[in-house]
Amino acid sequence: MWWYLLFSFITFPMLCFAVPYQPENDDVVLEVLVIPKEYASIRALQQEYQRQPSNIGLAYSLIDAYMQLGKREGDPRYYGYAEAIITPLLATRKDAPVELLVRQADILQHRHAFDAAYVLLNKVLRKVPDHAGAHLMRAIIKMARGEYADARGDCRYTLSPANGTLSGLTCMAMVDGLSGKLQPSYNTLRLF
């Protein structure tokens, strides 16, 4: 115990007078960001999109590439790059395509802007009531909010061969697990 007091007595003054590091000039490199190997293909896709800004398919490919990279790397910058493509597309379209709204909702959900994502997902589901991706994303938002019974309802929409029962069963197992029904959750996961 005495060594702890001695250590605290010696280090406490140093901590009190510590100042953050400030580089001597703007040329000092603080961190080097690693550029993922896929970035070259994304860059080529971006240049192609700049030549054809009205090509919505190309826009979707670029948005998806950025979002996949953002999910894999855990880097929010890539979501920002995707949103920089989505925002003008949404602004120039009176009736935005459903898939564009779903992508925007995914970005908002990633940022934990759940209310804004929820509004977009509801808009999507008014247009396409059986949109599995929108139901699944809405279920995830409801789970994050602790609304497990409502999340279960959205999971049910994804339980069909057309939507791929794996995502629906996974969704149901998540709801069960998070709401304390561990044995049913385990039983569902054992089906895989």
Coordinates of N, CA, C and O in Angstrom, one line a residue:
M1 N 0.8 -1.2 0.0 CA 0.0 0.0 0.0 C 0.9 1.3 0.0 O 0.5 2.2 -0.6
W2 N 2.0 1.2 0.7 CA 2.9 2.4 0.8 C 3.4 2.7 -0.5 O 3.6 3.9 -0.8
W3 N 3.7 1.7 -1.4 CA 4.3 2.0 -2.7 C 3.3 2.7 -3.6 O 3.6 3.5 -4.4
Y4 N 2.0 2.4 -3.4 CA 0.9 3.1 -4.2 C 0.9 4.6 -3.8 O 0.8 5.5 -4.6
L5 N 1.0 4.9 -2.5 CA 1.0 6.3 -2.0 C 2.2 7.0 -2.6 O 2.1 8.2 -3.0
L6 N 3.3 6.3 -2.5 CA 4.6 7.0 -3.0 C 4.5 7.2 -4.5 O 4.8 8.3 -5.0
F7 N 4.0 6.3 -5.3 CA 3.8 6.4 -6.7 C 2.8 7.6 -7.0 O 3.1 8.4 -7.9
S8 N 1.7 7.7 -6.3 CA 0.7 8.7 -6.5 C 1.3 10.1 -6.1 O 1.1 11.1 -6.8
F9 N 2.1 10.1 -5.1 CA 2.8 11.4 -4.6 C 3.7 11.9 -5.7 O 3.9 13.1 -5.9
I10 N 4.4 11.0 -6.4 CA 5.4 11.4 -7.4 C 4.7 11.8 -8.7 O 5.1 12.7 -9.3
T11 N 3.7 11.0 -9.1 CA 3.1 11.2 -10.4 C 2.0 12.3 -10.4 O 1.8 12.9 -11.5
F12 N 1.4 12.5 -9.3 CA 0.3 13.5 -9.3 C 0.8 14.9 -9.7 O 0.1 15.5 -10.6
P13 N 1.9 15.4 -9.3 CA 2.3 16.8 -9.8 C 2.6 16.8 -11.3 O 2.3 17.8 -11.9
M14 N 3.1 15.7 -11.8 CA 3.3 15.6 -13.3 C 2.0 15.7 -14.0 O 1.9 16.3 -15.1
L15 N 1.0 15.0 -13.5 CA -0.3 15.0 -14.2 C -1.0 16.4 -14.2 O -1.7 16.8 -15.1
C16 N -0.8 17.1 -13.1 CA -1.4 18.4 -12.9 C -0.9 19.4 -13.9 O -1.6 20.3 -14.3
F17 N 0.4 19.3 -14.2 CA 1.0 20.3 -15.1 C 1.2 19.8 -16.5 O 1.9 20.4 -17.3
A18 N 0.6 18.7 -16.8 CA 0.7 18.1 -18.2 C 0.0 19.0 -19.2 O -1.1 19.5 -18.9
V19 N 0.5 19.2 -20.4 CA -0.1 20.0 -21.4 C -0.2 19.1 -22.7 O 0.6 18.2 -22.9
P20 N -1.2 19.3 -23.5 CA -1.4 18.5 -24.7 C -0.2 18.8 -25.7 O 0.3 20.0 -25.7
Y21 N 0.1 17.8 -26.5 CA 1.2 18.0 -27.4 C 0.7 18.9 -28.5 O -0.4 18.8 -29.1
Q22 N 1.5 19.9 -28.9 CA 1.2 20.8 -30.0 C 2.4 20.8 -30.9 O 3.5 21.1 -30.5
P23 N 2.2 20.4 -32.2 CA 3.3 20.4 -33.1 C 3.9 21.8 -33.3 O 3.3 22.8 -33.1
E24 N 5.2 21.8 -33.6 CA 5.9 23.0 -33.8 C 5.5 23.8 -35.0 O 5.5 25.0 -35.0
N25 N 5.1 23.0 -36.1 CA 4.6 23.7 -37.3 C 3.6 22.8 -38.0 O 3.4 21.6 -37.6
D26 N 2.9 23.3 -39.0 CA 1.9 22.6 -39.7 C 2.4 21.4 -40.6 O 1.7 20.6 -41.1
D27 N 3.7 21.3 -40.7 CA 4.3 20.2 -41.5 C 4.5 18.9 -40.8 O 4.8 17.9 -41.3
V28 N 4.3 18.9 -39.4 CA 4.5 17.7 -38.6 C 3.3 16.8 -38.9 O 2.1 17.2 -38.7
V29 N 3.6 15.6 -39.2 CA 2.5 14.6 -39.4 C 2.1 13.9 -38.1 O 3.0 13.4 -37.4
L30 N 0.9 14.0 -37.8 CA 0.4 13.5 -36.5 C 0.0 12.0 -36.6 O 0.1 11.2 -35.7
E31 N -0.6 11.7 -37.8 CA -1.1 10.3 -38.0 C -1.1 10.0 -39.5 O -1.4 10.9 -40.3
V32 N -0.8 8.8 -39.8 CA -0.8 8.4 -41.2 C -2.0 7.4 -41.3 O -2.0 6.4 -40.7
L33 N -3.0 7.8 -42.2 CA -4.1 6.9 -42.4 C -3.8 5.9 -43.4 O -3.3 6.2 -44.5
V34 N -4.2 4.7 -43.1 CA -4.0 3.6 -44.1 C -5.1 3.6 -45.1 O -6.3 3.7 -44.8
I35 N -4.7 3.5 -46.4 CA -5.7 3.5 -47.4 C -6.0 2.1 -47.8 O -5.1 1.3 -48.1
P36 N -7.3 1.7 -47.6 CA -7.7 0.3 -47.9 C -7.4 0.0 -49.4 O -7.5 0.8 -50.3
K37 N -7.1 -1.3 -49.6 CA -6.8 -1.8 -51.0 C -7.9 -1.5 -52.0 O -7.7 -1.3 -53.2
E38 N -9.2 -1.6 -51.5 CA -10.3 -1.4 -52.4 C -10.5 0.1 -52.8 O -11.3 0.4 -53.7
Y39 N -9.8 1.0 -52.2 CA -10.0 2.4 -52.5 C -9.6 2.7 -53.9 O -10.2 3.6 -54.5
A40 N -8.7 2.0 -54.6 CA -8.4 2.3 -56.0 C -9.6 2.0 -56.9 O -9.9 2.9 -57.7
S41 N -10.3 0.9 -56.6 CA -11.5 0.7 -57.4 C -12.6 1.6 -57.1 O -13.4 2.0 -58.0
I42 N -12.7 2.1 -55.9 CA -13.7 3.1 -55.5 C -13.4 4.4 -56.2 O -14.3 5.1 -56.7
R43 N -12.1 4.7 -56.2 CA -11.7 6.0 -56.9 C -12.0 6.0 -58.3 O -12.5 7.0 -58.9
A44 N -11.8 4.8 -59.0 CA -12.2 4.7 -60.4 C -13.7 4.8 -60.6 O -14.2 5.5 -61.5
L45 N -14.4 4.2 -59.7 CA -15.9 4.3 -59.8 C -16.4 5.8 -59.5 O -17.3 6.3 -60.2
Q46 N -15.7 6.5 -58.6 CA -16.0 7.9 -58.4 C -15.7 8.8 -59.6 O -16.5 9.6 -59.9
Q47 N -14.6 8.5 -60.3 CA -14.3 9.3 -61.5 C -15.3 9.0 -62.6 O -15.7 10.0 -63.3
E48 N -15.7 7.8 -62.7 CA -16.8 7.5 -63.7 C -18.1 8.1 -63.3 O -18.8 8.7 -64.2
Y49 N -18.4 8.2 -62.1 CA -19.7 8.8 -61.6 C -19.6 10.4 -61.9 O -20.6 11.0 -62.3
Q50 N -18.4 10.9 -61.7 CA -18.3 12.4 -62.0 C -18.5 12.7 -63.5 O -19.0 13.7 -63.9
R51 N -18.2 11.7 -64.4 CA -18.4 11.9 -65.8 C -19.9 11.6 -66.1 O -20.4 12.2 -67.1
Q52 N -20.6 10.8 -65.3 CA -22.0 10.5 -65.6 C -22.8 10.7 -64.3 O -23.4 9.7 -63.8
P53 N -23.0 11.9 -63.9 CA -23.7 12.2 -62.6 C -25.2 11.8 -62.7 O -25.8 11.7 -61.6
S54 N -25.8 11.6 -63.8 CA -27.2 11.3 -63.9 C -27.4 9.8 -63.9 O -28.5 9.3 -63.9
N55 N -26.3 9.0 -63.9 CA -26.4 7.5 -63.9 C -26.7 7.1 -62.4 O -25.8 6.9 -61.6
I56 N -28.0 6.8 -62.1 CA -28.4 6.4 -60.8 C -27.8 5.0 -60.4 O -27.4 4.8 -59.2
G57 N -27.6 4.1 -61.3 CA -27.0 2.8 -61.0 C -25.6 3.0 -60.6 O -25.1 2.3 -59.6
L58 N -24.9 3.9 -61.2 CA -23.5 4.1 -60.9 C -23.4 4.8 -59.5 O -22.5 4.5 -58.7
A59 N -24.4 5.7 -59.2 CA -24.4 6.3 -57.9 C -24.7 5.3 -56.8 O -24.0 5.3 -55.8
Y60 N -25.6 4.4 -57.1 CA -25.9 3.3 -56.1 C -24.6 2.4 -55.8 O -24.3 2.1 -54.7
S61 N -23.9 2.1 -56.9 CA -22.7 1.3 -56.8 C -21.7 2.0 -55.9 O -21.0 1.4 -55.0
L62 N -21.5 3.3 -56.1 CA -20.5 4.1 -55.4 C -20.9 4.2 -53.9 O -20.1 4.1 -53.0
I63 N -22.2 4.5 -53.7 CA -22.7 4.6 -52.3 C -22.5 3.3 -51.6 O -22.0 3.3 -50.5
D64 N -22.9 2.2 -52.2 CA -22.7 0.9 -51.6 C -21.3 0.6 -51.3 O -21.0 0.0 -50.2
A65 N -20.4 0.9 -52.2 CA -19.0 0.7 -52.0 C -18.5 1.4 -50.8 O -17.7 0.9 -49.9
Y66 N -18.8 2.7 -50.7 CA -18.4 3.5 -49.5 C -19.0 2.9 -48.2 O -18.3 2.8 -47.2
M67 N -20.3 2.6 -48.2 CA -20.9 2.1 -47.0 C -20.3 0.7 -46.6 O -20.1 0.5 -45.4
Q68 N -20.0 -0.2 -47.6 CA -19.4 -1.4 -47.2 C -18.0 -1.2 -46.6 O -17.6 -1.9 -45.7
L69 N -17.3 -0.3 -47.2 CA -15.9 0.0 -46.7 C -16.1 0.6 -45.3 O -15.3 0.3 -44.4
G70 N -17.0 1.5 -45.1 CA -17.3 2.1 -43.7 C -17.6 1.0 -42.7 O -17.1 1.1 -41.6
K71 N -18.4 0.1 -43.1 CA -18.8 -1.0 -42.1 C -17.6 -1.9 -41.8 O -17.4 -2.2 -40.7
R72 N -16.8 -2.2 -42.8 CA -15.7 -3.1 -42.6 C -14.6 -2.4 -41.8 O -14.0 -3.0 -40.9
E73 N -14.3 -1.1 -42.1 CA -13.2 -0.4 -41.5 C -13.6 0.2 -40.2 O -12.8 0.6 -39.4
G74 N -15.0 0.4 -40.0 CA -15.4 1.1 -38.8 C -15.1 2.6 -38.8 O -14.9 3.2 -37.8
D75 N -15.0 3.1 -40.0 CA -14.6 4.5 -40.2 C -15.8 5.3 -40.7 O -16.3 5.1 -41.8
P76 N -16.2 6.3 -39.9 CA -17.4 7.0 -40.3 C -17.2 7.9 -41.5 O -18.2 8.4 -42.1
R77 N -15.9 8.2 -41.9 CA -15.7 9.1 -43.1 C -16.3 8.5 -44.3 O -16.9 9.2 -45.1
Y78 N -16.3 7.2 -44.5 CA -16.9 6.6 -45.7 C -18.4 6.7 -45.7 O -18.9 6.9 -46.8
Y79 N -19.0 6.7 -44.6 CA -20.5 7.0 -44.6 C -20.7 8.5 -45.0 O -21.7 8.7 -45.7
G80 N -19.8 9.3 -44.6 CA -19.9 10.7 -45.0 C -19.8 10.9 -46.5 O -20.5 11.7 -47.2
Y81 N -18.8 10.1 -47.1 CA -18.7 10.2 -48.5 C -19.9 9.7 -49.3 O -20.3 10.2 -50.3
A82 N -20.5 8.6 -48.7 CA -21.8 8.1 -49.3 C -22.9 9.1 -49.2 O -23.6 9.3 -50.1
E83 N -23.0 9.7 -48.0 CA -24.0 10.7 -47.9 C -23.8 11.9 -48.8 O -24.8 12.6 -49.2
A84 N -22.6 12.3 -49.1 CA -22.3 13.4 -50.0 C -22.8 13.1 -51.4 O -23.1 14.0 -52.1
I85 N -23.0 11.8 -51.7 CA -23.6 11.5 -53.0 C -25.1 11.5 -52.9 O -25.8 11.9 -53.8
I86 N -25.6 10.9 -51.8 CA -27.0 10.8 -51.6 C -27.7 12.2 -51.5 O -28.8 12.4 -52.1
T87 N -27.2 13.1 -50.7 CA -27.8 14.4 -50.4 C -28.3 15.1 -51.7 O -29.4 15.5 -51.8
P88 N -27.4 15.3 -52.7 CA -27.9 16.1 -53.9 C -28.9 15.3 -54.7 O -29.8 15.8 -55.3
L89 N -28.8 13.9 -54.6 CA -29.8 13.1 -55.3 C -31.1 13.2 -54.7 O -32.1 13.3 -55.4
L90 N -31.2 13.3 -53.4 CA -32.5 13.5 -52.7 C -33.0 14.9 -52.9 O -34.2 15.0 -53.1
A91 N -32.1 15.8 -53.0 CA -32.6 17.2 -53.2 C -33.1 17.5 -54.6 O -34.0 18.3 -54.8
T92 N -32.7 16.7 -55.6 CA -33.1 17.0 -57.0 C -34.3 16.1 -57.4 O -34.8 16.3 -58.5
R93 N -34.7 15.2 -56.5 CA -35.9 14.4 -56.9 C -37.0 14.6 -56.0 O -36.9 14.5 -54.8
K94 N -38.2 14.9 -56.6 CA -39.4 15.2 -55.8 C -39.8 13.9 -55.1 O -40.2 13.9 -54.0
D95 N -39.9 12.8 -55.9 CA -40.3 11.6 -55.3 C -39.0 10.6 -55.4 O -38.8 10.0 -56.4
A96 N -38.3 10.6 -54.3 CA -37.0 9.9 -54.2 C -37.3 8.4 -54.4 O -38.2 7.8 -53.8
P97 N -36.4 7.7 -55.1 CA -36.5 6.2 -55.2 C -36.4 5.6 -53.8 O -35.6 6.0 -53.0
V98 N -37.1 4.5 -53.6 CA -37.1 3.8 -52.4 C -35.7 3.3 -52.0 O -35.3 3.5 -50.8
E99 N -34.9 2.8 -52.9 CA -33.6 2.3 -52.6 C -32.7 3.4 -52.1 O -31.8 3.2 -51.3
L100 N -32.9 4.6 -52.6 CA -32.1 5.8 -52.2 C -32.5 6.1 -50.7 O -31.6 6.4 -49.9
L101 N -33.8 6.1 -50.4 CA -34.2 6.4 -49.0 C -33.7 5.3 -48.1 O -33.3 5.7 -46.9
V102 N -33.7 4.1 -48.5 CA -33.2 3.0 -47.6 C -31.7 3.2 -47.3 O -31.2 3.1 -46.2
R103 N -30.9 3.6 -48.3 CA -29.5 3.8 -48.1 C -29.3 5.0 -47.2 O -28.4 5.0 -46.3
Q104 N -30.1 6.1 -47.4 CA -30.0 7.2 -46.4 C -30.3 6.8 -45.0 O -29.7 7.2 -44.1
A105 N -31.4 6.0 -44.9 CA -31.8 5.5 -43.5 C -30.7 4.7 -42.9 O -30.4 4.8 -41.7
D106 N -30.0 3.9 -43.7 CA -28.9 3.1 -43.2 C -27.8 4.0 -42.7 O -27.2 3.7 -41.6
I107 N -27.5 5.1 -43.4 CA -26.4 6.0 -42.9 C -26.9 6.7 -41.6 O -26.1 6.8 -40.7
L108 N -28.1 7.1 -41.6 CA -28.6 7.8 -40.4 C -28.6 6.8 -39.2 O -28.3 7.2 -38.1
Q109 N -29.0 5.5 -39.4 CA -29.0 4.6 -38.4 C -27.6 4.3 -37.9 O -27.4 4.2 -36.7
H110 N -26.7 4.3 -38.8 CA -25.3 4.1 -38.4 C -24.8 5.2 -37.5 O -24.0 5.0 -36.5
R111 N -25.3 6.4 -37.7 CA -24.9 7.6 -36.9 C -25.7 7.7 -35.6 O -25.6 8.6 -34.9
H112 N -26.6 6.7 -35.4 CA -27.6 6.7 -34.3 C -28.6 7.8 -34.3 O -29.1 8.2 -33.3
A113 N -28.9 8.3 -35.5 CA -29.9 9.3 -35.7 C -31.2 8.5 -36.0 O -31.8 8.5 -37.1
F114 N -31.6 7.7 -35.0 CA -32.7 6.8 -35.1 C -34.0 7.4 -35.5 O -34.7 6.8 -36.4
D115 N -34.4 8.5 -35.0 CA -35.6 9.2 -35.3 C -35.7 9.5 -36.8 O -36.7 9.2 -37.5
A116 N -34.7 10.1 -37.3 CA -34.7 10.5 -38.7 C -34.7 9.2 -39.6 O -35.4 9.2 -40.7
A117 N -33.9 8.2 -39.3 CA -33.9 7.0 -40.0 C -35.3 6.3 -40.0 O -35.8 5.8 -41.0
Y118 N -35.9 6.3 -38.9 CA -37.3 5.8 -38.7 C -38.3 6.4 -39.6 O -39.1 5.8 -40.2
V119 N -38.2 7.8 -39.7 CA -39.1 8.5 -40.6 C -38.9 8.1 -42.0 O -39.9 7.8 -42.7
L120 N -37.7 7.9 -42.5 CA -37.4 7.5 -43.8 C -37.9 6.1 -44.1 O -38.5 5.8 -45.1
L121 N -37.7 5.2 -43.1 CA -38.1 3.8 -43.3 C -39.6 3.7 -43.3 O -40.2 2.9 -44.1
N122 N -40.3 4.5 -42.5 CA -41.8 4.5 -42.6 C -42.3 5.0 -44.0 O -43.2 4.5 -44.5
K123 N -41.6 6.0 -44.5 CA -41.9 6.5 -45.9 C -41.7 5.4 -46.9 O -42.5 5.2 -47.8
V124 N -40.6 4.6 -46.8 CA -40.4 3.5 -47.7 C -41.5 2.5 -47.6 O -42.0 2.0 -48.6
L125 N -41.9 2.1 -46.3 CA -42.9 1.1 -46.1 C -44.3 1.5 -46.5 O -45.1 0.7 -46.8
R126 N -44.5 2.8 -46.6 CA -45.8 3.3 -47.2 C -45.8 3.0 -48.7 O -46.8 2.7 -49.2
K127 N -44.6 3.2 -49.3 CA -44.6 2.9 -50.7 C -44.5 1.4 -51.1 O -45.1 1.0 -52.0
V128 N -43.7 0.7 -50.3 CA -43.5 -0.7 -50.6 C -43.6 -1.5 -49.2 O -42.7 -1.7 -48.5
P129 N -44.9 -1.8 -48.9 CA -45.1 -2.4 -47.5 C -44.4 -3.7 -47.2 O -44.1 -3.9 -46.0
D130 N -43.9 -4.4 -48.2 CA -43.2 -5.7 -47.9 C -41.7 -5.6 -48.1 O -41.0 -6.6 -48.3
H131 N -41.1 -4.4 -48.0 CA -39.7 -4.2 -48.2 C -38.9 -4.8 -47.1 O -38.9 -4.2 -46.0
A132 N -38.3 -5.9 -47.3 CA -37.7 -6.7 -46.2 C -36.5 -5.9 -45.6 O -36.4 -5.9 -44.3
G133 N -35.7 -5.2 -46.4 CA -34.6 -4.4 -45.8 C -35.1 -3.3 -44.9 O -34.5 -3.1 -43.8
A134 N -36.1 -2.6 -45.3 CA -36.7 -1.6 -44.4 C -37.2 -2.1 -43.1 O -37.0 -1.5 -42.0
H135 N -37.9 -3.3 -43.2 CA -38.5 -3.9 -42.0 C -37.3 -4.3 -41.1 O -37.4 -4.1 -39.9
L136 N -36.3 -4.9 -41.7 CA -35.2 -5.4 -40.9 C -34.4 -4.2 -40.2 O -34.1 -4.3 -39.0
M137 N -34.2 -3.1 -40.9 CA -33.6 -2.0 -40.3 C -34.4 -1.3 -39.3 O -33.9 -0.9 -38.2
R138 N -35.7 -1.3 -39.5 CA -36.6 -0.7 -38.5 C -36.6 -1.6 -37.2 O -36.7 -1.1 -36.1
A139 N -36.6 -2.9 -37.4 CA -36.5 -3.8 -36.2 C -35.2 -3.6 -35.4 O -35.3 -3.6 -34.2
I140 N -34.1 -3.3 -36.1 CA -32.9 -3.1 -35.4 C -32.9 -1.8 -34.6 O -32.5 -1.7 -33.5
I141 N -33.6 -0.8 -35.2 CA -33.7 0.5 -34.5 C -34.6 0.3 -33.3 O -34.3 0.8 -32.2
K142 N -35.7 -0.5 -33.4 CA -36.6 -0.8 -32.3 C -35.9 -1.6 -31.2 O -36.1 -1.3 -30.0
M143 N -35.0 -2.5 -31.6 CA -34.2 -3.2 -30.6 C -33.3 -2.3 -29.8 O -33.1 -2.4 -28.6
A144 N -32.7 -1.4 -30.6 CA -31.8 -0.4 -29.9 C -32.5 0.4 -28.9 O -32.0 0.9 -27.9
R145 N -33.8 0.7 -29.2 CA -34.6 1.5 -28.3 C -35.3 0.7 -27.2 O -35.9 1.2 -26.3
G146 N -35.1 -0.7 -27.2 CA -35.7 -1.5 -26.2 C -37.2 -1.8 -26.5 O -37.9 -2.3 -25.7
E147 N -37.6 -1.6 -27.7 CA -39.0 -1.9 -28.1 C -39.1 -3.3 -28.8 O -39.4 -3.4 -30.0
Y148 N -38.9 -4.3 -28.0 CA -38.8 -5.7 -28.5 C -40.0 -6.2 -29.1 O -40.0 -6.9 -30.1
A149 N -41.2 -6.0 -28.5 CA -42.5 -6.5 -29.1 C -42.7 -5.9 -30.5 O -43.1 -6.6 -31.4
D150 N -42.5 -4.6 -30.6 CA -42.6 -4.0 -32.0 C -41.6 -4.5 -32.9 O -41.8 -4.7 -34.1
A151 N -40.3 -4.7 -32.4 CA -39.3 -5.2 -33.3 C -39.6 -6.6 -33.8 O -39.4 -6.9 -35.0
R152 N -40.3 -7.4 -33.0 CA -40.7 -8.8 -33.4 C -41.6 -8.7 -34.6 O -41.5 -9.5 -35.5
G153 N -42.5 -7.7 -34.6 CA -43.5 -7.5 -35.7 C -42.7 -7.3 -37.0 O -43.1 -7.8 -38.1
D154 N -41.7 -6.4 -37.0 CA -40.9 -6.2 -38.2 C -40.1 -7.4 -38.6 O -40.0 -7.6 -39.8
C155 N -39.6 -8.2 -37.6 CA -38.9 -9.4 -38.0 C -39.8 -10.4 -38.7 O -39.3 -11.0 -39.6
R156 N -41.1 -10.4 -38.3 CA -42.0 -11.4 -39.0 C -42.1 -11.1 -40.5 O -42.3 -12.0 -41.3
Y157 N -42.0 -9.8 -40.9 CA -42.1 -9.5 -42.3 C -41.0 -10.1 -43.1 O -41.1 -10.3 -44.3
T158 N -39.9 -10.3 -42.4 CA -38.7 -10.8 -43.2 C -38.7 -12.3 -43.2 O -37.8 -12.9 -43.8
L159 N -39.6 -13.0 -42.5 CA -39.7 -14.4 -42.5 C -40.4 -15.0 -43.7 O -41.5 -15.5 -43.5
S160 N -39.8 -15.0 -44.8 CA -40.4 -15.6 -46.0 C -39.3 -16.1 -46.9 O -38.2 -15.5 -46.9
P161 N -39.6 -17.1 -47.7 CA -38.6 -17.6 -48.6 C -38.2 -16.5 -49.6 O -37.0 -16.5 -50.0
A162 N -39.1 -15.6 -49.9 CA -38.7 -14.6 -50.9 C -37.7 -13.6 -50.3 O -36.8 -13.1 -51.0
N163 N -37.8 -13.4 -49.0 CA -36.9 -12.5 -48.4 C -35.6 -13.2 -47.8 O -34.7 -12.5 -47.3
G164 N -35.6 -14.5 -47.8 CA -34.5 -15.2 -47.2 C -34.8 -15.4 -45.7 O -34.7 -14.4 -44.9
T165 N -35.2 -16.6 -45.3 CA -35.6 -16.8 -43.9 C -34.5 -16.6 -43.0 O -34.7 -16.4 -41.8
L166 N -33.2 -16.7 -43.4 CA -32.1 -16.6 -42.5 C -32.1 -15.2 -41.8 O -31.9 -15.2 -40.6
S167 N -32.3 -14.2 -42.6 CA -32.3 -12.8 -41.9 C -33.5 -12.7 -41.0 O -33.4 -12.1 -39.9
G168 N -34.6 -13.3 -41.3 CA -35.8 -13.2 -40.4 C -35.6 -14.0 -39.2 O -35.9 -13.5 -38.1
L169 N -35.1 -15.2 -39.3 CA -34.8 -16.0 -38.1 C -33.7 -15.4 -37.2 O -33.8 -15.4 -36.0
T170 N -32.7 -14.8 -37.8 CA -31.7 -14.1 -37.1 C -32.3 -12.9 -36.3 O -32.0 -12.7 -35.1
C171 N -33.1 -12.2 -37.0 CA -33.8 -11.0 -36.4 C -34.6 -11.5 -35.2 O -34.6 -10.9 -34.1
M172 N -35.4 -12.6 -35.3 CA -36.2 -13.1 -34.2 C -35.4 -13.6 -33.1 O -35.7 -13.3 -31.9
A173 N -34.3 -14.2 -33.4 CA -33.4 -14.7 -32.3 C -32.8 -13.5 -31.6 O -32.6 -13.6 -30.3
M174 N -32.4 -12.5 -32.3 CA -31.9 -11.3 -31.6 C -32.9 -10.7 -30.6 O -32.6 -10.3 -29.5
V175 N -34.2 -10.6 -31.1 CA -35.3 -10.0 -30.2 C -35.4 -10.9 -29.0 O -35.5 -10.4 -27.9
D176 N -35.5 -12.2 -29.2 CA -35.6 -13.1 -28.1 C -34.4 -13.0 -27.1 O -34.6 -12.9 -25.9
G177 N -33.2 -13.0 -27.6 CA -32.0 -12.9 -26.8 C -32.0 -11.6 -26.0 O -31.7 -11.6 -24.8
L178 N -32.3 -10.5 -26.7 CA -32.3 -9.2 -26.0 C -33.4 -9.0 -25.0 O -33.3 -8.2 -24.1
S179 N -34.5 -9.7 -25.2 CA -35.7 -9.6 -24.3 C -35.7 -10.6 -23.2 O -36.7 -10.8 -22.5
G180 N -34.6 -11.4 -23.0 CA -34.5 -12.3 -21.9 C -34.9 -13.7 -22.2 O -35.0 -14.6 -21.3
K181 N -35.4 -14.0 -23.4 CA -35.8 -15.3 -23.8 C -34.7 -16.1 -24.5 O -34.6 -16.3 -25.7
L182 N -33.7 -16.4 -23.6 CA -32.5 -17.0 -24.1 C -32.7 -18.4 -24.7 O -32.0 -18.7 -25.8
Q183 N -33.5 -19.2 -24.1 CA -33.6 -20.6 -24.7 C -34.3 -20.5 -26.0 O -33.8 -21.2 -27.0
P184 N -35.4 -19.8 -26.3 CA -35.9 -19.7 -27.6 C -34.9 -19.1 -28.6 O -34.9 -19.6 -29.8
S185 N -34.2 -18.1 -28.2 CA -33.2 -17.6 -29.1 C -32.1 -18.6 -29.5 O -31.8 -18.7 -30.6
Y186 N -31.7 -19.4 -28.5 CA -30.7 -20.4 -28.7 C -31.3 -21.5 -29.7 O -30.6 -21.9 -30.6
N187 N -32.5 -21.9 -29.4 CA -33.2 -22.9 -30.3 C -33.3 -22.4 -31.7 O -33.1 -23.2 -32.6
T188 N -33.6 -21.1 -31.9 CA -33.7 -20.6 -33.3 C -32.3 -20.6 -33.9 O -32.2 -21.0 -35.1
L189 N -31.3 -20.2 -33.2 CA -29.9 -20.1 -33.8 C -29.4 -21.5 -34.1 O -28.6 -21.7 -35.0
R190 N -29.9 -22.5 -33.4 CA -29.4 -23.9 -33.6 C -30.0 -24.4 -35.0 O -29.4 -25.4 -35.5
L191 N -31.0 -23.8 -35.5 CA -31.5 -24.2 -36.8 C -30.5 -24.0 -37.9 O -30.6 -24.6 -39.0
F192 N -29.6 -23.1 -37.7 CA -28.6 -22.8 -38.7 C -27.5 -23.8 -38.7 O -26.6 -24.0 -39.2

